PDB file of C-alpha atoms in Angstrom:
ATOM      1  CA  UNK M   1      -6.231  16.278  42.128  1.00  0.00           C
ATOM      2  CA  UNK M   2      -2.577  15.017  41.303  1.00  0.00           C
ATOM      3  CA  UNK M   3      -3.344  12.080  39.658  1.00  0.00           C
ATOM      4  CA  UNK M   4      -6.636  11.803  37.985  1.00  0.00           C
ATOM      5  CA  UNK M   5      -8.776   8.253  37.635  1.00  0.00           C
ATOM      6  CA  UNK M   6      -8.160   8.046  33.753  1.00  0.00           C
ATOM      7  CA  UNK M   7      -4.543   8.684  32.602  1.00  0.00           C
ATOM      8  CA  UNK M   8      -4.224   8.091  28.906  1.00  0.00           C
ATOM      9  CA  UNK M   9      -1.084   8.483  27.378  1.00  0.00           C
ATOM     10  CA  UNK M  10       0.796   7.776  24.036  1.00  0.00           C
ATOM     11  CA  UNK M  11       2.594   4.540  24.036  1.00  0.00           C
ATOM     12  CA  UNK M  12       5.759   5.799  21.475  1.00  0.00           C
ATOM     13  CA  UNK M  13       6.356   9.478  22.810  1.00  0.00           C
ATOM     14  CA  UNK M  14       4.362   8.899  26.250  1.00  0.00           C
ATOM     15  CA  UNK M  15       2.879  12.545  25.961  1.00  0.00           C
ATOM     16  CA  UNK M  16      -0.443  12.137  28.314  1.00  0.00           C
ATOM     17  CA  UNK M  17      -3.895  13.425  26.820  1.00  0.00           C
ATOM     18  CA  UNK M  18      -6.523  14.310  27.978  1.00  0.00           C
ATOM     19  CA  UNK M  19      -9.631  11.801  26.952  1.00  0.00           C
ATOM     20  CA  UNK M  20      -9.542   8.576  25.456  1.00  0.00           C
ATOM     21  CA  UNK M  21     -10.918  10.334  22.365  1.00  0.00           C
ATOM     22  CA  UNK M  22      -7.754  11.718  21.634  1.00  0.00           C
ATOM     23  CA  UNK M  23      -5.973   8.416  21.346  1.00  0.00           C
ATOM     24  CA  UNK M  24      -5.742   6.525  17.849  1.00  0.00           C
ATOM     25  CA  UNK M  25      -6.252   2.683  18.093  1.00  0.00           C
ATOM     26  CA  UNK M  26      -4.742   0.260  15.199  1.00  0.00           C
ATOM     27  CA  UNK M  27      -5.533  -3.251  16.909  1.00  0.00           C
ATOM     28  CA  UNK M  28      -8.448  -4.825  17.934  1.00  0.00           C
ATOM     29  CA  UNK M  29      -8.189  -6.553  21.443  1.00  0.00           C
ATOM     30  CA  UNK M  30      -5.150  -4.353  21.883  1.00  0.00           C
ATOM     31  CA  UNK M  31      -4.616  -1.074  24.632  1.00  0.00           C
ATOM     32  CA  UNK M  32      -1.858   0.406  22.607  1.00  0.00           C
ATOM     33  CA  UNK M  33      -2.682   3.822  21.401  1.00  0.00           C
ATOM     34  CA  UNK M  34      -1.050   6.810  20.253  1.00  0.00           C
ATOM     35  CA  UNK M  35      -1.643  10.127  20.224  1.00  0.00           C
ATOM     36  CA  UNK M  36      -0.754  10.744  16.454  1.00  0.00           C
ATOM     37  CA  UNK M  37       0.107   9.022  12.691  1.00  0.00           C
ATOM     38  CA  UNK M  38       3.570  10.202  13.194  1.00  0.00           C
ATOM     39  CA  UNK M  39       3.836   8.149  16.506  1.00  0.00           C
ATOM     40  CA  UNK M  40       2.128   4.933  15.251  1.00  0.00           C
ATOM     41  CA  UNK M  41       4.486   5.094  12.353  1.00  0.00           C
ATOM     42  CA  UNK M  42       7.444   5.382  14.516  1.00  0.00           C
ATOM     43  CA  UNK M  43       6.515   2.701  16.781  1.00  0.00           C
ATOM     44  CA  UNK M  44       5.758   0.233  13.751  1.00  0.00           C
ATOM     45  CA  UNK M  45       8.643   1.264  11.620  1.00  0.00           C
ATOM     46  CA  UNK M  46      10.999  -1.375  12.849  1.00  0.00           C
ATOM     47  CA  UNK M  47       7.849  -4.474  12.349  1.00  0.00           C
ATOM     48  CA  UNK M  48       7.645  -2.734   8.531  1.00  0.00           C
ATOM     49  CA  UNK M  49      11.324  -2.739   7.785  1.00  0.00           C
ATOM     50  CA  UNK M  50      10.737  -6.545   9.033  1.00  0.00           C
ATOM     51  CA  UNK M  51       7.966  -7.598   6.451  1.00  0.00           C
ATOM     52  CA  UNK M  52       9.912  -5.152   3.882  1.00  0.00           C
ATOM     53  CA  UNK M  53      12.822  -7.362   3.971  1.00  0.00           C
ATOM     54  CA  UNK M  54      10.997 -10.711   4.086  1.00  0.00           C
ATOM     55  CA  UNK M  55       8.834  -9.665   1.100  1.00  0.00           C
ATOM     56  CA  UNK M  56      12.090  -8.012  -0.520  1.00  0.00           C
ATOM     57  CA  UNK M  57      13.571 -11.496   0.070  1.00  0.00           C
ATOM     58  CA  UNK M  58      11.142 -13.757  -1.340  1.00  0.00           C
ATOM     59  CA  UNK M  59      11.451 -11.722  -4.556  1.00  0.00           C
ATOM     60  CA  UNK M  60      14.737 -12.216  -5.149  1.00  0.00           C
ATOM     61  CA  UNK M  61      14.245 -16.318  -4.324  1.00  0.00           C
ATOM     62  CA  UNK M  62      11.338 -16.533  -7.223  1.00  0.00           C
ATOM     63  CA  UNK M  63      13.047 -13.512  -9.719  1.00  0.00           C
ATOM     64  CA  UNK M  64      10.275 -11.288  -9.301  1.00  0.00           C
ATOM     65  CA  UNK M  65      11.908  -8.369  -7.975  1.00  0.00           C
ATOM     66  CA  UNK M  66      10.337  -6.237 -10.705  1.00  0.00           C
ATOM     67  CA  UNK M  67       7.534  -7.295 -11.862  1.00  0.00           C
ATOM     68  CA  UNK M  68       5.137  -4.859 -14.023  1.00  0.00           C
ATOM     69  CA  UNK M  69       2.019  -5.566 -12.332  1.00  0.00           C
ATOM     70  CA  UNK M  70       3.666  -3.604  -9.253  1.00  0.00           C
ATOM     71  CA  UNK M  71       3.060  -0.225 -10.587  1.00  0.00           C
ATOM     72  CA  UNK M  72      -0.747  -1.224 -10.124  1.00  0.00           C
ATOM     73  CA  UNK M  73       0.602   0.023  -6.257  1.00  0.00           C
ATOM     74  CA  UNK M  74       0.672   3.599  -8.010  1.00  0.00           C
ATOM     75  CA  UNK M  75      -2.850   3.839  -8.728  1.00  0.00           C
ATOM     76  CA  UNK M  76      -5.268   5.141  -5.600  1.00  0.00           C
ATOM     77  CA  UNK M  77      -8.062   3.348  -7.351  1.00  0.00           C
ATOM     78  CA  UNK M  78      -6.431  -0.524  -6.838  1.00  0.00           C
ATOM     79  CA  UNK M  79      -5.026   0.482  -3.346  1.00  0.00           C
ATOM     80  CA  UNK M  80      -8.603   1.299  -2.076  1.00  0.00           C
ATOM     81  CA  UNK M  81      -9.783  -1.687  -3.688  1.00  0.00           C
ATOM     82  CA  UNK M  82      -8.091  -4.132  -1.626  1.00  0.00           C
ATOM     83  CA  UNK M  83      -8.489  -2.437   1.435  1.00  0.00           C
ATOM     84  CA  UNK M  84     -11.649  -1.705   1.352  1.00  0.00           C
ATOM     85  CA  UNK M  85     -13.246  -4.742  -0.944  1.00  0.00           C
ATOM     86  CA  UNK M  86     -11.112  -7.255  -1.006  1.00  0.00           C
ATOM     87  CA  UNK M  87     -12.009 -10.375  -2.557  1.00  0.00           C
ATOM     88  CA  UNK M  88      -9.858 -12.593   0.443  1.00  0.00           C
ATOM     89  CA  UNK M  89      -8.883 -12.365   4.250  1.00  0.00           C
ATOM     90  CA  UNK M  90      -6.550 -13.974   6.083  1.00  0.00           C
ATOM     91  CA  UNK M  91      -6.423 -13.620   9.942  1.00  0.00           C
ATOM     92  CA  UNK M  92      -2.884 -15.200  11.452  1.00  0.00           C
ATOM     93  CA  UNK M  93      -2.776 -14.956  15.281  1.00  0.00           C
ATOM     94  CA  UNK M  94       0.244 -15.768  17.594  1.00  0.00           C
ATOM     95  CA  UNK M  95       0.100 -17.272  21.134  1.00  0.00           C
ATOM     96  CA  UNK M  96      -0.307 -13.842  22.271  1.00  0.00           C
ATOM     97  CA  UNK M  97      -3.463 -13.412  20.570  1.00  0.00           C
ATOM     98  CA  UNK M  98      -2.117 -10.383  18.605  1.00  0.00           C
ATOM     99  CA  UNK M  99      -3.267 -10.428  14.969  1.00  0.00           C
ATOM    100  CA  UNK M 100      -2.027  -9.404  11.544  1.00  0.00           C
ATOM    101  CA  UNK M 101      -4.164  -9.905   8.551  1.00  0.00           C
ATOM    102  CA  UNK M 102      -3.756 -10.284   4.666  1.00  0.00           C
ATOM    103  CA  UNK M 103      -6.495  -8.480   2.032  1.00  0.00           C
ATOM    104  CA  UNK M 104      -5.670 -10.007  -1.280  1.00  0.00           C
ATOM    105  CA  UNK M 105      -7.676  -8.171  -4.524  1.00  0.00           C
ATOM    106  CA  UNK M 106      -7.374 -10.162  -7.397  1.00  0.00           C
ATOM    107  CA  UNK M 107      -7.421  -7.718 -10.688  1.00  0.00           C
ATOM    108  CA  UNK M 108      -6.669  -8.012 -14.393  1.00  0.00           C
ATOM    109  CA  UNK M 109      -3.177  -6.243 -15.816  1.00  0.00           C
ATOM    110  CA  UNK M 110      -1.933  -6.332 -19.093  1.00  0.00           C
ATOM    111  CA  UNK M 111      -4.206  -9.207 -19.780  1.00  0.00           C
ATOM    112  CA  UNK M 112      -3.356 -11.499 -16.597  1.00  0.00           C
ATOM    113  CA  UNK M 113      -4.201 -12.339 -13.573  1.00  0.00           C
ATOM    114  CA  UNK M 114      -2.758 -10.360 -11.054  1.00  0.00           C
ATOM    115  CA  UNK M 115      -3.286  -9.686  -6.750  1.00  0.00           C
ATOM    116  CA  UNK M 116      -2.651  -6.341  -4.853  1.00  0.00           C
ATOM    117  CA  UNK M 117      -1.899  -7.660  -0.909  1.00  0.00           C
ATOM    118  CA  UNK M 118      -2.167  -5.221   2.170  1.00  0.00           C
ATOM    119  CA  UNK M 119      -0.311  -6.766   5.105  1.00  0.00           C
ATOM    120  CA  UNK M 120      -2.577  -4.836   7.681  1.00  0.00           C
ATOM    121  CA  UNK M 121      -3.632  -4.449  11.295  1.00  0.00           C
ATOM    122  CA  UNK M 122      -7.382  -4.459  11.950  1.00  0.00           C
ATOM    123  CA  UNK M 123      -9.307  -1.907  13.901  1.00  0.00           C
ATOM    124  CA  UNK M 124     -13.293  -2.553  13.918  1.00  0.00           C
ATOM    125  CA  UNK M 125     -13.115  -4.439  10.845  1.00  0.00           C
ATOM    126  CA  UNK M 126     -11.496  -1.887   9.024  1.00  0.00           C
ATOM    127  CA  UNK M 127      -7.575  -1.547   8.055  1.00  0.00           C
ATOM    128  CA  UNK M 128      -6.059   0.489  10.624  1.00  0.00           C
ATOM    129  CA  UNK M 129      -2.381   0.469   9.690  1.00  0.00           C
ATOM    130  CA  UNK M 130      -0.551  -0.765   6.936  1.00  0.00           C
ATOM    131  CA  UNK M 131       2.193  -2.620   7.549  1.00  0.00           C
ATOM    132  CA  UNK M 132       2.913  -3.722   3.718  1.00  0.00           C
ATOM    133  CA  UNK M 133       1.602  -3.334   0.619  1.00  0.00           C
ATOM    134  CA  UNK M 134       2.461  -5.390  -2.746  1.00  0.00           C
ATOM    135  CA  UNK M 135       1.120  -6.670  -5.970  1.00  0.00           C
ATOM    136  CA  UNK M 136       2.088 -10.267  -8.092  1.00  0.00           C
ATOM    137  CA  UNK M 137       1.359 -12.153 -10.660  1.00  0.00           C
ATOM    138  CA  UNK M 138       3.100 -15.091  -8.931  1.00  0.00           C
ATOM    139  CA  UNK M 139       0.518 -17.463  -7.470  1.00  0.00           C
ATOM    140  CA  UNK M 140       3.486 -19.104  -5.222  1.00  0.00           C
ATOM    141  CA  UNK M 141       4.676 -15.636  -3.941  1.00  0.00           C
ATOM    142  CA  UNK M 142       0.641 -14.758  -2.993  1.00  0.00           C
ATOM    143  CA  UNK M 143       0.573 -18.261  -1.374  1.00  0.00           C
ATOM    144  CA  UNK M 144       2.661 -16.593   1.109  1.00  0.00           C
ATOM    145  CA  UNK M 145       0.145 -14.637   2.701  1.00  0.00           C
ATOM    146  CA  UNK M 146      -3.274 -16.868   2.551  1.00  0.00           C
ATOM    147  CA  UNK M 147      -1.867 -18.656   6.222  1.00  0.00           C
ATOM    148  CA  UNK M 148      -3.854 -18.385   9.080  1.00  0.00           C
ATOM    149  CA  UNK M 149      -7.174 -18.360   9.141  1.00  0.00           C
ATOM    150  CA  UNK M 150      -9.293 -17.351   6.093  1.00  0.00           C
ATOM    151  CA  UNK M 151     -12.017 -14.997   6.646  1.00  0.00           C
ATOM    152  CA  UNK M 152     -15.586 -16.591   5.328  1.00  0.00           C
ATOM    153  CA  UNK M 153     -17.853 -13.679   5.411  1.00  0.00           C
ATOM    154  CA  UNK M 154     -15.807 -10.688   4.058  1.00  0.00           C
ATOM    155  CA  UNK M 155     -19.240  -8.563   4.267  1.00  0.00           C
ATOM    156  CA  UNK M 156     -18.052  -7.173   7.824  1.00  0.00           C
ATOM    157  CA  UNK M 157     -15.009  -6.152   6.699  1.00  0.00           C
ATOM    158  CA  UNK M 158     -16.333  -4.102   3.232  1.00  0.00           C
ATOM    159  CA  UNK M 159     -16.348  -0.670   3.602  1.00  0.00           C
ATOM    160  CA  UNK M 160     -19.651   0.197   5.210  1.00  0.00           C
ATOM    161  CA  UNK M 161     -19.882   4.033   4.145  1.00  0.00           C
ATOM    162  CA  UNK M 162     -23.463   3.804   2.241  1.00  0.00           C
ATOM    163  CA  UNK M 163     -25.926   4.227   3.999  1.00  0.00           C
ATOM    164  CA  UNK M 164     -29.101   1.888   2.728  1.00  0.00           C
ATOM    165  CA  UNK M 165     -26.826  -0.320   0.474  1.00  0.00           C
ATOM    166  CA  UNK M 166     -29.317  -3.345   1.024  1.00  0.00           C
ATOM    167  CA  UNK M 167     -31.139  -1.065  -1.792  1.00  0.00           C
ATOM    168  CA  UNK M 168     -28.165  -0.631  -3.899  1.00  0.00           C
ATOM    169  CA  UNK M 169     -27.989  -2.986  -6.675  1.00  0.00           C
ATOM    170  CA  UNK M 170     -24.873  -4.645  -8.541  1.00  0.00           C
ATOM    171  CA  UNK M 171     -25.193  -1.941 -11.489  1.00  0.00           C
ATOM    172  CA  UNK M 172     -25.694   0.751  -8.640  1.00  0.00           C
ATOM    173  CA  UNK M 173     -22.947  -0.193  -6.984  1.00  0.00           C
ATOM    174  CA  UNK M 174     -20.855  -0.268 -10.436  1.00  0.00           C
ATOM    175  CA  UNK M 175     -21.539   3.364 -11.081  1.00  0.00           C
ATOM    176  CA  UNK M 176     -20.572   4.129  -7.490  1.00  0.00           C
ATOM    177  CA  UNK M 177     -17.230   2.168  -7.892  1.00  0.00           C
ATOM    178  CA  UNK M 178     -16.725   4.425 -10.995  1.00  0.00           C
ATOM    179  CA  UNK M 179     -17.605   7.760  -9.858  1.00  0.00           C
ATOM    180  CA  UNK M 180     -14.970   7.066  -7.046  1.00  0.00           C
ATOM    181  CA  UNK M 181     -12.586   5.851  -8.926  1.00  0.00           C
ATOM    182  CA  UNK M 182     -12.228   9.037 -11.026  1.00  0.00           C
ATOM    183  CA  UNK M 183     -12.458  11.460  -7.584  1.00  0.00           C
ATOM    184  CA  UNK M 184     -10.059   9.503  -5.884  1.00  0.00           C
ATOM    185  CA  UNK M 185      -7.821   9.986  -8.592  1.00  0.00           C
ATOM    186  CA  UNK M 186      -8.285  13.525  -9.067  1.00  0.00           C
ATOM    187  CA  UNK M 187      -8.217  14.286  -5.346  1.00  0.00           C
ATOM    188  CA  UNK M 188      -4.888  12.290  -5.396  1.00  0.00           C
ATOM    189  CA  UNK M 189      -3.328  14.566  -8.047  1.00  0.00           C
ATOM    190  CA  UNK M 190      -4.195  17.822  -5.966  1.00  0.00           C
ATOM    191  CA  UNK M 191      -2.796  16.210  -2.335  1.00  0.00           C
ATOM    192  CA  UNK M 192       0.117  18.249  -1.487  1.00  0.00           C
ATOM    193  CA  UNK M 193       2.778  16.057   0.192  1.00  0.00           C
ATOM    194  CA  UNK M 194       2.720  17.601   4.024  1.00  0.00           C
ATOM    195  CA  UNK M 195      -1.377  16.322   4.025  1.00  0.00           C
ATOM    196  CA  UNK M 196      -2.282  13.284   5.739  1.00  0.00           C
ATOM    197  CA  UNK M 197      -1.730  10.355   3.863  1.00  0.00           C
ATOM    198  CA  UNK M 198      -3.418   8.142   2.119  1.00  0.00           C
ATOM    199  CA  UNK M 199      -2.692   4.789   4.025  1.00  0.00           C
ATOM    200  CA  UNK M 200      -3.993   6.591   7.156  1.00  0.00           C
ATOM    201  CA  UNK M 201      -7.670   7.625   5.789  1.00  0.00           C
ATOM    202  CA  UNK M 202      -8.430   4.882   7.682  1.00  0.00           C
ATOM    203  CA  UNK M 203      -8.383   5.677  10.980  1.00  0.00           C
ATOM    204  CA  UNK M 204     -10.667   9.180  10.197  1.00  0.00           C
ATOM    205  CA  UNK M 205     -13.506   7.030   9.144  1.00  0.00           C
ATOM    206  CA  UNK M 206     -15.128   7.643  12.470  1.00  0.00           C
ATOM    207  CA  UNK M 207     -15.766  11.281  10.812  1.00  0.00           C
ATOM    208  CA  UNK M 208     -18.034  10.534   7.726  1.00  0.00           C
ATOM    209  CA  UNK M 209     -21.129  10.069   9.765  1.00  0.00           C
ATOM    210  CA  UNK M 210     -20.418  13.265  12.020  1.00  0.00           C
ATOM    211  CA  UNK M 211     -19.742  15.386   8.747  1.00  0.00           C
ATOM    212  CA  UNK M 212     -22.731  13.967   6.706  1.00  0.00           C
ATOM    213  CA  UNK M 213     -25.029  14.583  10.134  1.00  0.00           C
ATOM    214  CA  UNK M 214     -23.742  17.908  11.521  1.00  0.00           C
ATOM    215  CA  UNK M 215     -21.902  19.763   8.574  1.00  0.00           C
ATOM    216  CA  UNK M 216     -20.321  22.977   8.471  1.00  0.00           C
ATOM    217  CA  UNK M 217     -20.885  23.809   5.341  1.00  0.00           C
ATOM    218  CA  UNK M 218     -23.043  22.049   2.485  1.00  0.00           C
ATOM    219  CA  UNK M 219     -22.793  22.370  -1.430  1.00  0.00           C
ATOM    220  CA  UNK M 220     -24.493  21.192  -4.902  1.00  0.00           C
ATOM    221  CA  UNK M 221     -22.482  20.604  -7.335  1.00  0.00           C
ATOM    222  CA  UNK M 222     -22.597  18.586 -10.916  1.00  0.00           C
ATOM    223  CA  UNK M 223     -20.137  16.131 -11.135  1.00  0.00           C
ATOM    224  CA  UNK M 224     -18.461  15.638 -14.703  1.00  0.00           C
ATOM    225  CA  UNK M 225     -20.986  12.819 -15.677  1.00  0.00           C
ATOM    226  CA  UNK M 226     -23.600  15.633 -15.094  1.00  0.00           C
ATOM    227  CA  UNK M 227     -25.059  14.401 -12.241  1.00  0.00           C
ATOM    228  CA  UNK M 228     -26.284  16.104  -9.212  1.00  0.00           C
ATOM    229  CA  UNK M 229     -23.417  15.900  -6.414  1.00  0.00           C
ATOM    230  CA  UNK M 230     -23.747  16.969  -2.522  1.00  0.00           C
ATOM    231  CA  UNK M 231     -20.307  17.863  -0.895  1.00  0.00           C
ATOM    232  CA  UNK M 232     -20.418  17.949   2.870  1.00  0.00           C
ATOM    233  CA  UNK M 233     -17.746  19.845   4.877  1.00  0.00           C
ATOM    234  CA  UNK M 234     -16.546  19.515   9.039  1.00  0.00           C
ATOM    235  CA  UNK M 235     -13.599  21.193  10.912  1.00  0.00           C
ATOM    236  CA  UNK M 236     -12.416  18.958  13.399  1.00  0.00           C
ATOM    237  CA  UNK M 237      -9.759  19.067  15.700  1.00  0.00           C
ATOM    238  CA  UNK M 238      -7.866  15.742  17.619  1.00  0.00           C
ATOM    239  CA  UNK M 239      -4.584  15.998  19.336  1.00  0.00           C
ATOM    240  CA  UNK M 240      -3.999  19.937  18.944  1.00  0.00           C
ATOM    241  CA  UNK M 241      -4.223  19.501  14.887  1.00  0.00           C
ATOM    242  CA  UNK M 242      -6.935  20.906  13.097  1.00  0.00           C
ATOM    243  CA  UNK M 243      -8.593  19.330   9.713  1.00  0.00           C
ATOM    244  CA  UNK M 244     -10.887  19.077   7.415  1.00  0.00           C
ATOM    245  CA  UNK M 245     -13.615  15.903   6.682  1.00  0.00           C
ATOM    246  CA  UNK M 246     -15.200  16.379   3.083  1.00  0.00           C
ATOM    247  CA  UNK M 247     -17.334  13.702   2.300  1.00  0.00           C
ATOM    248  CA  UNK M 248     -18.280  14.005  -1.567  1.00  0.00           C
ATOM    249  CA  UNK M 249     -22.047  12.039  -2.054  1.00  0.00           C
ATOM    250  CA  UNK M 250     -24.571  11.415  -4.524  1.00  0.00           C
ATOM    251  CA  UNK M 251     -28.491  11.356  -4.659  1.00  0.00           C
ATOM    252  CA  UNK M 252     -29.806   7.961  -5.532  1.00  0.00           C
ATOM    253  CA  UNK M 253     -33.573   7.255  -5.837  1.00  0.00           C
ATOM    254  CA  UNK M 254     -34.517   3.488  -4.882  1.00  0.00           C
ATOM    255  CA  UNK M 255     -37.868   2.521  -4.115  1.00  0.00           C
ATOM    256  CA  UNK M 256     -39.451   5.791  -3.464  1.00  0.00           C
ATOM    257  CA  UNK M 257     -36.729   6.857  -1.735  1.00  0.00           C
ATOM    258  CA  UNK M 258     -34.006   9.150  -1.818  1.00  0.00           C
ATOM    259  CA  UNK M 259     -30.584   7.967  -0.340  1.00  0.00           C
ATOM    260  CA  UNK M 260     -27.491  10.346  -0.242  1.00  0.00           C
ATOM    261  CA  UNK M 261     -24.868   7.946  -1.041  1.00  0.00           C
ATOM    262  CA  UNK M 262     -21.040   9.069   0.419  1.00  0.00           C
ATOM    263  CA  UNK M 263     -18.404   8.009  -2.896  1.00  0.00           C
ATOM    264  CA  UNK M 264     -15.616   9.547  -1.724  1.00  0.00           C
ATOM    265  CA  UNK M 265     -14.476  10.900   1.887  1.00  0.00           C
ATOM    266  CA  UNK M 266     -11.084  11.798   2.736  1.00  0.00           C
ATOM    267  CA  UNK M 267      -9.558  14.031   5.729  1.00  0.00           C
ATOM    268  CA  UNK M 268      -7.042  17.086   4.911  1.00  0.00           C
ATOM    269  CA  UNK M 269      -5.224  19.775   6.437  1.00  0.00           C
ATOM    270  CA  UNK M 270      -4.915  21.602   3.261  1.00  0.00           C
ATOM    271  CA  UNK M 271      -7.079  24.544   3.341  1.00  0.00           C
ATOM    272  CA  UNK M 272      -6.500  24.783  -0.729  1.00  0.00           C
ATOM    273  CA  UNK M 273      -8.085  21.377  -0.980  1.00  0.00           C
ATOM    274  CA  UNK M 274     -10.208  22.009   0.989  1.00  0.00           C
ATOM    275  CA  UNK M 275     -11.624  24.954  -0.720  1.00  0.00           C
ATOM    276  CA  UNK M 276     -10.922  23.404  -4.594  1.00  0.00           C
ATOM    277  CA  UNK M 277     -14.391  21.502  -3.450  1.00  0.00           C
ATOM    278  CA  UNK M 278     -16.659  24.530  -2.319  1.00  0.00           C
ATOM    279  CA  UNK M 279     -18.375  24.668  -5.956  1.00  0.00           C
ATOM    280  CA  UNK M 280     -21.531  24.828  -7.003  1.00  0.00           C
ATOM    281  CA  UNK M 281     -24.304  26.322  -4.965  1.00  0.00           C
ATOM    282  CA  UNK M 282     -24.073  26.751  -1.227  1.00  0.00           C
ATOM    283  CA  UNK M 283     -27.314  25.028  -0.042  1.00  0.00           C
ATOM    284  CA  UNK M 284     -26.333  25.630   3.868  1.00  0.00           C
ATOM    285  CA  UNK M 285     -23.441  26.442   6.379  1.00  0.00           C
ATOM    286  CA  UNK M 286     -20.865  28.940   5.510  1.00  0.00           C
ATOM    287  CA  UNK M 287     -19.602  28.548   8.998  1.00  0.00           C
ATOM    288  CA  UNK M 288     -15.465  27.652   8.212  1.00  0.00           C
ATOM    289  CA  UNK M 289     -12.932  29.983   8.077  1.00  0.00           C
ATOM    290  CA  UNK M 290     -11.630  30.976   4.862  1.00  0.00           C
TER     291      UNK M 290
END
């Protein structure tokens, strides 16, 4: 047939595809889709340049243009934090019903109060795109982005990558926090710069649960505290590129039972990465390429 029921196409480089699965969606409520990062980037690029200068602007109007607390923007650790537990959300929709949202993270630096803000787009209750990212010790300049609507119940919008965390408890959680804190760092430190980056991690969460369920390979490994570690390997494929999903867990026995607990999962198209994880004992797979 010519022209099939369901034509789905990119809307920046308007190549066609062919299932919905291919697309990549950054806005609730919204049909725009693209086919990759590099075309949601481009088609956003002039709306970040926009918040770039407003926020670049403000700065200058308060003398805060550099601020220390803004190197806090270096460190993977802080950046996940607010988009992924923030401790506010604010929802600010126009008369077209299209929405842009602030996560705020308040943090301590050099002995002060201090916020990291992620000027995002939503997708599923999850930040899809990122359209700016900043940190401040200026109450006034944060004030800035708490308009709209504020978010009561931020539970939705927490990460929601551990399976049976109604178990976990605050000191659980704690150790989690701090076992990904140091693998995000070290995985940062060994991402080469062609691999996907780390703002768009995002929109491959759909791939923890398929990894963790139907793996490729499986290894046991212990981590540097000592403790037993579980890292779970998938080759996927979307839009003609290839990649990896490793989701890095831990074993955590609550109430007779035994939870594997994902701390740290991250896409790649590094095969070196990729493999600088395949320690330890292979428990089951072996079925990737090397």
């Amino acid at each position: 047939m010519l022209i099939s029921d369901n034509i789905y196409y990119c809307k920046n480089c308007k190549k066609v595809v062919k299932d919905i699965e291919d697309l990549l969606f950054v806005e609730d409520g919204s049909s725009l889709s693209f086919c990759s990062e590099v075309c949601i980037e481009k088609f956003y690029s002039p709306l970040i340049d926009y918040f770039t200068g407003k926020i670049d602007k403000k700065r200058k109007d308060l003398n805060i243009e550099e601020e220390a607390c803004l190197s806090l923007l270096d460190n993977p650790t802080y950046v996940d934090r607010v988009l992924h537990r923030p401790d506010e959300i604010w929802r600010l929709e126009n008369d077209l019903k299209e929405e842009i949202f602030s996560f705020i993270s308040k943090v301590e630096f050099e002995g002060e109060e201090a916020y990291l803000v992620a000027l995002c787009f939503v997708f599923d209750h999850t930040p899809s795109f990122v359209l700016a990212l900043t940190a401040s010790s200026n109450e006034y300049f944060i004030q800035n982005f708490q308009i709209g609507e504020e978010v009561d119940s931020l539970e939705d919008y927490h990460q929601k990558e551990l399976p049976g965390e109604s178990l976990i408890d605050n000191d659980d959680m704690e150790e989690i926090e701090l076992k990904k804190s140091k693998l995000l760092a070290e995985m940062m430190t060994q991402r080469k710069e062609f691999d996907i980056p780390f703002e768009d991690f995002a929109l491959y969460m759909e791939y923890l649960q398929k990894t963790v369920e139907s793996y490729d390979e499986l290894y046991e490994f212990d981590d540097e505290d000592g403790d037993q570690a579980l890292a779970y390997f998938k080759a996927f494929e979307r839009s003609g590129v290839s990649f990896f999903y490793i989701a890095l867990c831990m074993r955590l026995e609550k109430e007779d039972q035994t939870l594997i607990i994902p701390v740290l999962s991250f896409p790649t198209i590094d095969g070196d990465l990729s493999n600088a994880y395949k320690q330890g004992k292979l428990l089951d797979g072996n079925k990737l390429a090397h």
